[in-house]
Coordinates of C-alpha atoms in Angstrom, one line a residue:
M1240 CA -17.4 -10.0 -23.0
K1241 CA -15.2 -11.3 -20.1
K1242 CA -16.4 -10.6 -16.6
F1243 CA -14.6 -10.1 -13.3
A1244 CA -16.0 -10.1 -9.7
S1245 CA -14.9 -9.6 -6.2
I1246 CA -16.3 -10.2 -2.7
Y1247 CA -14.9 -8.2 0.2
I1248 CA -15.6 -8.9 3.8
G1249 CA -15.4 -5.6 5.7
T1250 CA -15.9 -4.7 9.3
Y1251 CA -19.5 -3.5 8.7
E1252 CA -20.7 -5.3 5.5
V1253 CA -19.9 -7.8 2.8
T1254 CA -19.8 -6.4 -0.7
L1255 CA -20.0 -8.1 -4.1
K1256 CA -19.1 -6.2 -7.3
I1257 CA -19.3 -7.5 -10.8
Y1258 CA -17.6 -5.8 -13.8
Q1259 CA -17.4 -6.5 -17.5
V1260 CA -14.5 -5.7 -19.8
T1261 CA -15.4 -3.4 -22.6
R1262 CA -14.1 -3.4 -26.2
E1263 CA -11.8 -0.4 -25.2
K1264 CA -10.1 -2.7 -22.6
A1265 CA -11.7 -0.8 -19.7
L1266 CA -14.0 -2.0 -16.9
K1267 CA -17.7 -1.4 -16.8
H1268 CA -19.6 -1.9 -13.5
I1269 CA -22.7 -4.0 -14.0
D1270 CA -23.9 -5.1 -10.5
T1271 CA -23.4 -4.6 -6.7
L1272 CA -24.7 -6.5 -3.8
Q1273 CA -24.1 -5.4 -0.2
Q1274 CA -25.2 -6.8 3.1
G1275 CA -24.4 -5.6 6.6
T1276 CA -22.8 -7.9 9.3
D1277 CA -22.1 -7.7 13.0
I1278 CA -18.3 -8.4 12.6
A1279 CA -17.2 -5.0 14.0
S1280 CA -19.7 -5.2 16.9
D1281 CA -18.6 -8.8 17.7
I1282 CA -15.0 -7.9 17.8
D1283 CA -15.7 -4.8 19.9
H1284 CA -17.8 -6.7 22.5
Y1285 CA -16.3 -10.2 22.5
G1286 CA -12.9 -10.0 20.8
K1287 CA -14.1 -12.7 18.4
I1288 CA -16.7 -13.4 15.7
T1289 CA -19.7 -15.2 17.2
F1290 CA -21.3 -18.4 15.9
E1291 CA -24.4 -16.4 14.9
T1292 CA -22.4 -13.9 12.8
E1293 CA -20.3 -16.7 11.3
N1294 CA -23.4 -18.5 10.1
T1295 CA -24.9 -15.3 8.7
L1296 CA -21.6 -14.6 7.0
C1297 CA -21.5 -18.0 5.4
E1298 CA -25.2 -17.6 4.2
I1299 CA -24.3 -14.2 2.7
L1300 CA -21.3 -15.6 0.9
S1301 CA -23.2 -18.6 -0.5
N1302 CA -25.9 -16.2 -1.9
M1303 CA -23.2 -14.1 -3.5
K1304 CA -21.5 -17.1 -5.0
E1305 CA -24.8 -18.0 -6.6
T1306 CA -25.0 -14.5 -8.1
I1307 CA -21.5 -14.9 -9.5
D1308 CA -22.5 -18.2 -11.0
T1309 CA -25.6 -16.7 -12.5
Y1310 CA -23.5 -14.0 -14.2
K1311 CA -21.2 -16.8 -15.4
V1312 CA -18.1 -15.1 -13.9
T1313 CA -15.1 -17.4 -13.6
D1314 CA -12.5 -14.8 -12.5
F1315 CA -13.2 -13.7 -9.0
D1316 CA -11.5 -13.2 -5.6
V1317 CA -12.7 -13.2 -2.1
C1318 CA -10.8 -11.0 0.4
S1319 CA -11.1 -9.6 3.8
G1320 CA -9.5 -6.7 5.5
Y1321 CA -6.5 -6.8 7.8
A1322 CA -8.9 -5.6 10.6
I1323 CA -10.5 -9.1 10.8
R1324 CA -7.3 -10.3 12.4
N1325 CA -8.5 -8.5 15.5
A1326 CA -10.9 -11.4 16.0
S1327 CA -9.2 -14.0 18.1
N1328 CA -10.9 -16.8 16.1
Y1329 CA -10.5 -15.4 12.6
L1330 CA -8.6 -18.5 11.3
F1331 CA -11.4 -20.8 12.4
V1332 CA -14.0 -18.5 10.8
L1333 CA -12.1 -18.6 7.5
D1334 CA -11.9 -22.4 7.8
Q1335 CA -15.7 -22.7 8.3
I1336 CA -16.3 -20.4 5.4
K1337 CA -14.2 -22.6 3.1
K1338 CA -16.0 -25.8 4.4
K1339 CA -19.5 -24.4 4.1
T1340 CA -19.2 -22.3 0.9
G1341 CA -16.2 -23.6 -0.9
L1342 CA -14.7 -20.1 -0.9
T1343 CA -11.1 -19.4 0.1
V1344 CA -10.8 -15.9 1.8
R1345 CA -7.5 -14.1 1.4
V1346 CA -6.7 -11.7 4.2
L1347 CA -5.0 -8.6 2.9
S1348 CA -2.3 -6.8 4.9
N1349 CA -2.7 -3.1 5.3
S1350 CA -0.2 -2.4 2.5
E1351 CA -2.1 -4.7 0.1
Q1352 CA -5.5 -3.4 1.2
R1353 CA -4.6 0.3 0.6
F1354 CA -2.8 -0.3 -2.6
T1355 CA -5.7 -2.4 -4.0
T1356 CA -8.1 0.6 -3.4
Y1357 CA -5.5 2.9 -5.0
V1358 CA -5.3 0.8 -8.1
A1359 CA -9.1 1.3 -8.8
L1360 CA -8.9 5.0 -7.9
S1361 CA -5.9 5.6 -10.2
N1362 CA -7.7 4.1 -13.1
L1363 CA -10.4 6.7 -13.1
E1364 CA -10.0 9.1 -16.0
D1365 CA -9.9 12.2 -13.9
F1366 CA -7.4 10.9 -11.3
S1367 CA -4.3 12.2 -13.1
S1368 CA -5.7 15.7 -13.3
T1369 CA -6.8 15.6 -9.6
V1370 CA -3.2 14.8 -8.4
S1371 CA -1.4 16.8 -11.1
T1372 CA -0.5 19.6 -8.7
S1373 CA -0.9 18.3 -5.2
A1374 CA -3.4 16.1 -3.5
L1375 CA -4.0 14.2 -0.3
L1376 CA -5.8 10.8 -0.5
C1377 CA -7.6 10.0 2.8
D1378 CA -8.6 6.3 2.8
I1379 CA -10.8 5.9 5.9
G1380 CA -11.1 2.4 7.2
G1381 CA -12.5 0.7 10.3
Y1382 CA -9.2 0.6 12.3
S1383 CA -6.9 3.1 10.5
I1384 CA -6.7 5.9 8.0
Q1385 CA -4.2 5.9 5.2
L1386 CA -2.9 9.3 4.2
T1387 CA -1.1 9.4 0.8
Y1388 CA 0.4 12.6 -0.5
F1389 CA 0.8 13.4 -4.2
K1390 CA 3.1 16.2 -5.4
N1391 CA 3.3 17.2 -9.1
G1392 CA 1.4 14.0 -10.0
A1393 CA 3.9 11.7 -8.3
L1394 CA 3.1 9.6 -5.2
E1395 CA 5.5 11.0 -2.7
N1396 CA 4.6 9.6 0.7
T1397 CA 2.0 7.4 2.5
Q1398 CA 1.4 7.0 6.2
Q1399 CA -1.0 5.0 8.3
L1400 CA -2.8 6.6 11.2
P1401 CA -4.1 4.1 13.8
L1402 CA -7.4 6.0 14.1
G1403 CA -10.2 4.6 12.0
I1404 CA -14.0 4.6 12.5
V1405 CA -14.0 1.7 15.0
R1406 CA -11.2 3.2 17.1
V1407 CA -13.0 6.6 17.3
S1408 CA -16.2 4.7 18.2
E1409 CA -14.3 3.1 21.1
Y1410 CA -13.1 6.5 22.4
L1411 CA -16.7 7.8 22.1
A1412 CA -18.0 5.0 24.2
K1413 CA -15.5 5.9 26.9
I1414 CA -16.2 9.7 27.1
S1415 CA -19.6 10.2 25.5
S1416 CA -21.1 10.9 29.0
S1417 CA -19.0 14.1 29.3
L1418 CA -20.7 17.3 28.3
D1419 CA -17.7 18.4 26.2
Y1420 CA -17.1 15.0 24.5
R1421 CA -17.4 16.4 21.0
E1422 CA -14.6 18.9 21.8
Q1423 CA -12.4 16.1 23.3
I1424 CA -12.9 13.8 20.2
N1425 CA -12.2 16.7 17.8
E1426 CA -9.0 17.6 19.7
M1427 CA -7.8 14.0 19.6
I1428 CA -8.4 13.5 15.9
D1429 CA -7.1 17.0 15.0
K1430 CA -3.9 16.1 16.8
E1431 CA -3.3 13.1 14.7
F1432 CA -3.7 15.0 11.4
E1433 CA -1.6 17.9 12.7
G1434 CA 1.2 15.5 13.5
F1435 CA 1.1 14.2 9.9
I1436 CA 1.3 17.8 8.6
H1437 CA 4.2 18.7 10.9
E1438 CA 6.2 15.5 10.1
Y1439 CA 5.5 15.0 6.4
L1440 CA 4.0 18.0 4.7
H1441 CA 5.9 20.9 6.3
E1442 CA 5.4 23.9 4.1
D1443 CA 3.7 22.0 1.2
T1444 CA 0.2 23.0 0.3
I1445 CA -2.6 20.6 -0.9
Q1446 CA -4.9 21.5 -3.8
N1447 CA -7.3 18.6 -3.5
I1448 CA -8.5 16.3 -0.8
I1449 CA -9.7 12.8 -2.0
I1450 CA -12.0 11.0 0.5
V1451 CA -12.2 7.2 0.0
N1452 CA -15.0 5.7 2.2
D1453 CA -18.1 4.1 0.9
Q1454 CA -20.4 5.5 3.6
A1455 CA -19.0 9.0 3.1
F1456 CA -19.6 8.7 -0.6
H1457 CA -23.3 7.6 -0.3
S1458 CA -23.9 10.2 2.4
V1459 CA -22.7 13.0 0.0
K1460 CA -24.7 11.6 -2.9
R1461 CA -27.8 11.5 -0.7
F1462 CA -27.2 15.1 0.5
Y1463 CA -26.3 16.4 -3.0
P1464 CA -28.2 14.1 -5.4
N1465 CA -27.2 16.1 -8.5
L1466 CA -23.5 16.2 -7.6
T1467 CA -21.3 16.4 -10.7
Y1468 CA -18.0 14.3 -10.9
N1469 CA -18.4 13.7 -7.1
K1470 CA -16.4 16.9 -6.4
L1471 CA -17.3 19.6 -3.8
K1472 CA -16.1 23.0 -3.1
K1473 CA -15.2 23.8 0.5
S1474 CA -18.4 25.7 1.3
Y1475 CA -20.5 22.7 0.2
V1476 CA -18.5 20.3 2.3
E1477 CA -18.9 22.6 5.3
K1478 CA -22.7 22.5 4.9
F1479 CA -22.7 18.7 4.4
I1480 CA -20.7 18.0 7.5
S1481 CA -22.5 20.6 9.6
E1482 CA -25.9 19.1 8.9
Y1483 CA -24.8 15.6 9.7
T1484 CA -22.8 16.4 12.9
K1485 CA -25.8 18.1 14.3
K1486 CA -27.5 14.7 14.5
S1487 CA -27.6 12.9 17.8
N1488 CA -28.5 9.5 16.2
F1489 CA -26.6 8.6 13.1
S1490 CA -27.3 6.0 10.5
V1491 CA -25.1 3.9 8.2
I1492 CA -25.7 4.6 4.6
T1493 CA -25.1 1.9 2.0
A1494 CA -25.4 1.6 -1.8
N1495 CA -28.4 -0.7 -1.8
T1496 CA -30.3 -0.2 1.4
G1497 CA -30.0 3.5 2.0
F1498 CA -30.2 4.1 5.8
I1499 CA -29.8 1.3 8.3
E1500 CA -31.2 2.8 11.5
N1501 CA -29.5 2.7 14.9
S1502 CA -26.1 2.0 13.5
N1503 CA -23.4 4.3 14.8
I1504 CA -21.8 6.3 12.0
Q1505 CA -21.0 9.3 14.2
P1506 CA -17.3 8.5 14.2
L1507 CA -17.0 8.9 10.5
F1508 CA -18.4 12.4 10.6
F1509 CA -16.0 13.3 13.4
I1510 CA -13.1 12.2 11.1
L1511 CA -14.5 14.1 8.1
S1512 CA -15.0 17.3 10.1
S1513 CA -11.5 17.0 11.3
I1514 CA -10.1 16.6 7.8
Y1515 CA -12.1 19.6 6.7
R1516 CA -11.0 21.7 9.7
V1517 CA -7.3 20.8 9.8
F1518 CA -6.5 20.7 6.1
N1519 CA -9.1 23.3 5.1
E1520 CA -8.5 22.9 1.4
E1521 CA -10.7 24.3 -1.4
N1522 CA -11.6 21.1 -3.3
F1523 CA -12.9 17.8 -2.0
Y1524 CA -13.4 14.7 -4.1
F1525 CA -15.6 11.7 -3.2
P1526 CA -14.8 9.2 -6.0
G1527 CA -17.0 6.4 -4.7
I1528 CA -14.2 3.8 -5.1
T1529 CA -13.9 0.9 -2.6
I1530 CA -11.5 -1.9 -2.1
T1531 CA -14.0 -4.2 -3.7
D1532 CA -13.5 -2.2 -7.0
G1533 CA -9.8 -2.4 -6.4
I1534 CA -9.8 -6.2 -6.2
V1535 CA -11.4 -6.4 -9.6
Y1536 CA -9.1 -3.9 -11.1
R1537 CA -6.0 -5.6 -9.8
N1538 CA -7.2 -9.0 -11.1
A1539 CA -8.0 -7.6 -14.5
L1540 CA -4.6 -5.8 -14.7
Q1541 CA -2.8 -9.0 -13.8
K1542 CA -4.7 -10.9 -16.5
K1543 CA -3.9 -8.0 -18.9
A1544 CA -7.6 -7.7 -19.6
I1545 CA -7.4 -3.9 -19.2
T1546 CA -4.8 -1.2 -19.9
P1547 CA -3.4 0.5 -16.8
L1548 CA -3.6 4.3 -16.6
R1549 CA -0.6 4.6 -14.2
D1550 CA 2.9 3.2 -13.7
Y1551 CA 2.8 1.7 -10.2
D1552 CA 6.5 0.7 -10.3
E1553 CA 7.3 4.4 -10.8
D1554 CA 5.1 5.2 -7.7
V1555 CA 7.2 2.7 -5.7
I1556 CA 10.5 4.2 -6.8
T1557 CA 9.3 7.8 -6.2
A1558 CA 8.2 6.9 -2.7
A1559 CA 11.6 5.1 -2.0
Y1560 CA 13.5 8.2 -3.0
Y1561 CA 11.3 10.3 -0.7
I1562 CA 12.3 8.1 2.2
E1563 CA 15.9 8.2 1.2
K1564 CA 15.8 12.0 1.1
R1565 CA 14.1 12.1 4.5
Y1566 CA 17.1 10.2 6.0
G1567 CA 19.8 12.1 4.2
S1568 CA 21.3 9.3 2.1
Y1569 CA 23.8 10.2 -0.7
E1570 CA 21.7 10.1 -3.8
P1571 CA 24.3 10.1 -6.5
H1572 CA 25.7 6.9 -5.0
L1573 CA 22.3 5.3 -4.8
K1574 CA 21.4 6.1 -8.4
V1575 CA 24.7 4.5 -9.6
L1576 CA 23.9 1.3 -7.6
E1577 CA 20.3 1.3 -8.9
Q1578 CA 21.5 1.6 -12.5
L1579 CA 24.4 -0.9 -12.3
G1580 CA 22.2 -3.5 -10.5
V1581 CA 19.5 -3.3 -13.2
E1582 CA 22.2 -3.7 -15.8
I1583 CA 23.5 -6.9 -14.1
I1584 CA 20.0 -8.4 -13.9
N1585 CA 19.3 -7.6 -17.6
T1586 CA 22.6 -9.1 -18.6
L1587 CA 22.1 -12.3 -16.7
K1588 CA 18.5 -12.6 -17.7
K1589 CA 17.6 -16.3 -17.5
E1590 CA 20.7 -17.2 -15.5
S1591 CA 19.7 -15.0 -12.6
G1592 CA 16.2 -16.4 -12.2
L1593 CA 14.9 -12.9 -11.3
S1594 CA 11.7 -11.5 -12.6
P1595 CA 10.8 -7.9 -13.5
R1596 CA 9.1 -7.7 -10.1
D1597 CA 12.4 -8.7 -8.5
T1598 CA 14.2 -6.0 -10.4
L1599 CA 11.9 -3.5 -8.7
L1600 CA 12.7 -5.0 -5.3
Y1601 CA 16.4 -4.6 -6.1
R1602 CA 16.0 -1.0 -7.1
V1603 CA 14.2 -0.2 -3.8
S1604 CA 16.9 -2.2 -1.9
A1605 CA 19.6 -0.1 -3.6
I1606 CA 17.8 3.2 -2.8
L1607 CA 17.1 2.4 0.9
H1608 CA 20.0 0.1 1.9
D1609 CA 22.0 2.9 3.7
C1610 CA 19.1 5.0 5.2
G1611 CA 20.0 3.8 8.7
K1612 CA 23.2 5.9 8.6
Y1613 CA 21.0 8.8 9.6
I1614 CA 20.6 7.2 13.0
S1615 CA 24.0 5.6 13.5
L1616 CA 27.0 5.0 11.3
A1617 CA 28.1 2.1 13.5
H1618 CA 24.7 0.3 13.3
S1619 CA 23.4 1.4 10.0
G1620 CA 22.3 -2.2 8.9
E1621 CA 20.0 -2.7 11.9
N1622 CA 18.7 0.8 11.6
S1623 CA 18.1 0.5 7.9
Y1624 CA 16.2 -2.7 8.6
T1625 CA 14.0 -0.9 11.1
I1626 CA 13.3 2.1 8.9
I1627 CA 12.4 0.0 5.9
N1628 CA 10.1 -2.3 7.9
S1629 CA 8.4 0.8 9.4
S1630 CA 8.0 2.7 6.2
E1631 CA 4.9 1.7 4.1
I1632 CA 5.5 2.0 0.4
L1633 CA 2.2 1.8 -1.6
G1634 CA 2.7 -0.9 -4.2
L1635 CA 4.9 -3.2 -2.2
T1636 CA 3.4 -6.0 0.0
H1637 CA 4.4 -6.3 3.6
K1638 CA 6.4 -9.4 2.7
E1639 CA 8.3 -7.6 -0.1
R1640 CA 9.2 -4.7 2.3
E1641 CA 10.5 -7.2 4.8
M1642 CA 12.6 -8.9 2.2
I1643 CA 14.1 -5.5 1.2
A1644 CA 14.8 -4.8 4.9
Y1645 CA 16.8 -8.1 5.3
V1646 CA 18.8 -7.2 2.2
A1647 CA 19.8 -3.9 3.9
L1648 CA 20.5 -5.8 7.2
F1649 CA 22.7 -8.4 5.6
N1650 CA 24.6 -5.9 3.6
R1651 CA 26.4 -4.8 6.8
N1652 CA 25.7 -7.8 9.1
P1653 CA 26.3 -11.5 9.0
I1654 CA 23.7 -13.4 6.9
L1655 CA 21.4 -15.5 9.1
P1656 CA 20.9 -19.1 8.1
Y1657 CA 17.6 -20.1 6.6
D1658 CA 16.6 -22.1 9.7
E1659 CA 16.4 -18.9 11.7
L1660 CA 14.1 -17.2 9.1
A1661 CA 12.0 -20.2 8.1
D1662 CA 9.0 -18.8 10.0
R1663 CA 9.2 -15.6 7.9
F1664 CA 10.1 -16.7 4.4
T1665 CA 9.9 -19.7 2.1
E1666 CA 13.1 -21.2 0.7
E1667 CA 12.5 -19.4 -2.6
E1668 CA 12.1 -16.0 -0.9
Y1669 CA 15.2 -16.6 1.2
I1670 CA 17.2 -17.4 -2.0
K1671 CA 15.8 -14.3 -3.6
I1672 CA 17.0 -12.1 -0.7
L1673 CA 20.5 -13.5 -1.1
K1674 CA 20.4 -12.9 -4.9
L1675 CA 19.5 -9.2 -4.4
L1676 CA 22.1 -9.0 -1.7
A1677 CA 24.8 -10.4 -4.0
I1678 CA 24.0 -7.8 -6.7
L1679 CA 23.9 -5.0 -4.1
R1680 CA 27.3 -6.0 -2.7
V1681 CA 28.9 -6.0 -6.2
T1682 CA 27.4 -2.7 -7.2
N1683 CA 28.5 -1.2 -3.9
A1684 CA 32.0 -2.4 -4.5
L1685 CA 32.0 -0.8 -8.0
D1686 CA 31.3 2.6 -6.3
R1687 CA 33.2 2.0 -3.1
S1688 CA 34.6 5.5 -3.1
H1689 CA 31.1 7.1 -3.6
R1690 CA 32.6 9.1 -6.4
Q1691 CA 30.9 7.5 -9.4
K1692 CA 34.1 6.7 -11.2
F1693 CA 32.5 4.1 -13.5
K1694 CA 31.1 6.6 -16.0
K1695 CA 30.7 4.2 -18.9
V1696 CA 29.9 0.6 -18.2
K1697 CA 29.2 -2.3 -20.5
M1698 CA 28.3 -5.8 -19.2
T1699 CA 28.4 -9.0 -21.1
L1700 CA 28.1 -12.7 -20.1
S1701 CA 31.0 -14.8 -21.3
G1702 CA 30.7 -18.4 -20.1
R1703 CA 30.6 -18.4 -16.3
K1704 CA 31.9 -14.8 -16.2
L1705 CA 30.1 -11.5 -16.0
L1706 CA 32.5 -9.1 -17.7
I1707 CA 32.1 -5.5 -16.4
K1708 CA 33.9 -3.4 -18.9
T1709 CA 34.5 0.2 -17.8
S1710 CA 36.6 3.3 -18.6
S1711 CA 37.4 5.9 -15.9
E1712 CA 39.5 9.0 -15.8
A1713 CA 40.1 8.4 -12.1
S1714 CA 42.0 5.5 -10.6
I1715 CA 39.8 2.6 -9.7
S1716 CA 42.4 0.8 -7.7
L1717 CA 40.3 1.0 -4.5
E1718 CA 37.3 -0.6 -6.2
K1719 CA 39.4 -3.3 -7.8
G1720 CA 41.2 -4.1 -4.6
L1721 CA 38.0 -4.6 -2.6
F1722 CA 36.1 -6.3 -5.3
S1723 CA 37.3 -9.9 -4.9
E1724 CA 35.4 -10.7 -1.7
K1725 CA 32.1 -9.4 -3.2
A1726 CA 32.8 -11.3 -6.4
D1727 CA 33.3 -14.5 -4.3
F1728 CA 29.8 -14.2 -2.7
F1729 CA 28.2 -13.3 -6.1
E1730 CA 29.8 -16.4 -7.6
E1731 CA 28.6 -18.6 -4.7
I1732 CA 25.0 -17.4 -5.3
F1733 CA 24.8 -17.3 -9.1
N1734 CA 27.7 -19.7 -10.2
I1735 CA 28.9 -16.7 -12.3
R1736 CA 31.9 -14.6 -11.4
P1737 CA 31.9 -10.9 -12.0
V1738 CA 35.2 -9.6 -13.4
I1739 CA 36.2 -5.9 -13.9
K1740 CA 37.8 -5.2 -17.3
E1741 CA 39.3 -1.7 -17.5
K1742 CA 39.6 -0.2 -20.9

């Protein structure tokens, strides 16, 4: 049976997980290795990773590589969290790791990191039932917390709070001498969660809270060793948190080593108690999934070794429509643009050079291109660019979101030459932006009046012409009159000219 492995360099420990593909095209966990590091402490005290920690890290990775070889695993990835970028010398550390161990470490952006964890979580059999009504996923990291809200089974919204375990620890160090430091920390964390509720949940209620954090999971398992399905009712969560927050000296809890004395895990329990207090929901779920699991799942899905249990593209589209609604865009117009653009891409097929992933990027571009009008009609392009870049969409990388933002910007503003964007995009990515833009401009021109006049559209490729055959009860003189300029740009990009043919 084929095996997959992943190594993840976190702020507190390095973790190796090995999985095997079953006959049912699912993943079965077969081994875990975990070893603590001083990365978080180094960054906190020195702003960089020390030579001692670097050498220890290389030794850990070499040992893990030997384990991978022993299991005869050929498919594996080595990743680190975005938090490692807080070390001023992280690039040199990664270079030393490659020289000493032969391993190339990929640094994940926050978007990639959270989505990777979500992939593993969403492939658990009970995930769909957990989010079927409403659920809040709290992915607690070292430097931030990702809150993802599910409504009626759909991923509706995700937001990053810049308040993870390390940041809370920093605040604790500053005020721990105060007699009321616990109240102050509780107030600070509560305020962040209450802000999320006010801005994004409004009157919505949450049925389930999903906690993703390895230390929290192992703490719960140690406290409730006979826990079924890793789910707790509110009263049990209250008892668990109450017992741990009474402690004056906390300990990190890991899968292999149990307690590691004198390590400060107090911030995690401040965060957990705040989640319990502010959201105060009946059901809590500790699935025990980590990003290390997610790396394996993503790799196995990309290699088609396993069957996905969720449509991630649909999650992206649902989240995009949530943002569109938040900024009051005209949805009937956006749906027409989305539909017509997909039809163009499907008709051109090989001629466009666009992949199914690019089709998804176009759909999001069509949905979000006008969201900036909420702020200013005169500067909608710039504002759409800012909103898109600032709105995380689980399932899109940071680079993909930035590409979509430039499509929205160029739709209203002059196109910047590649020389001015060469530090952001490759030539291939820049061309892709212009291809998506060309399609968006054509579809926008086809619904220039925002009245969805093109009820029935059939597209065919004839030589170097894209024939757009349509019938409409209303006059399309406006659309036809303003179409030529958009067709010129489309032809310049694809060497194919779109032509409207009215039945």
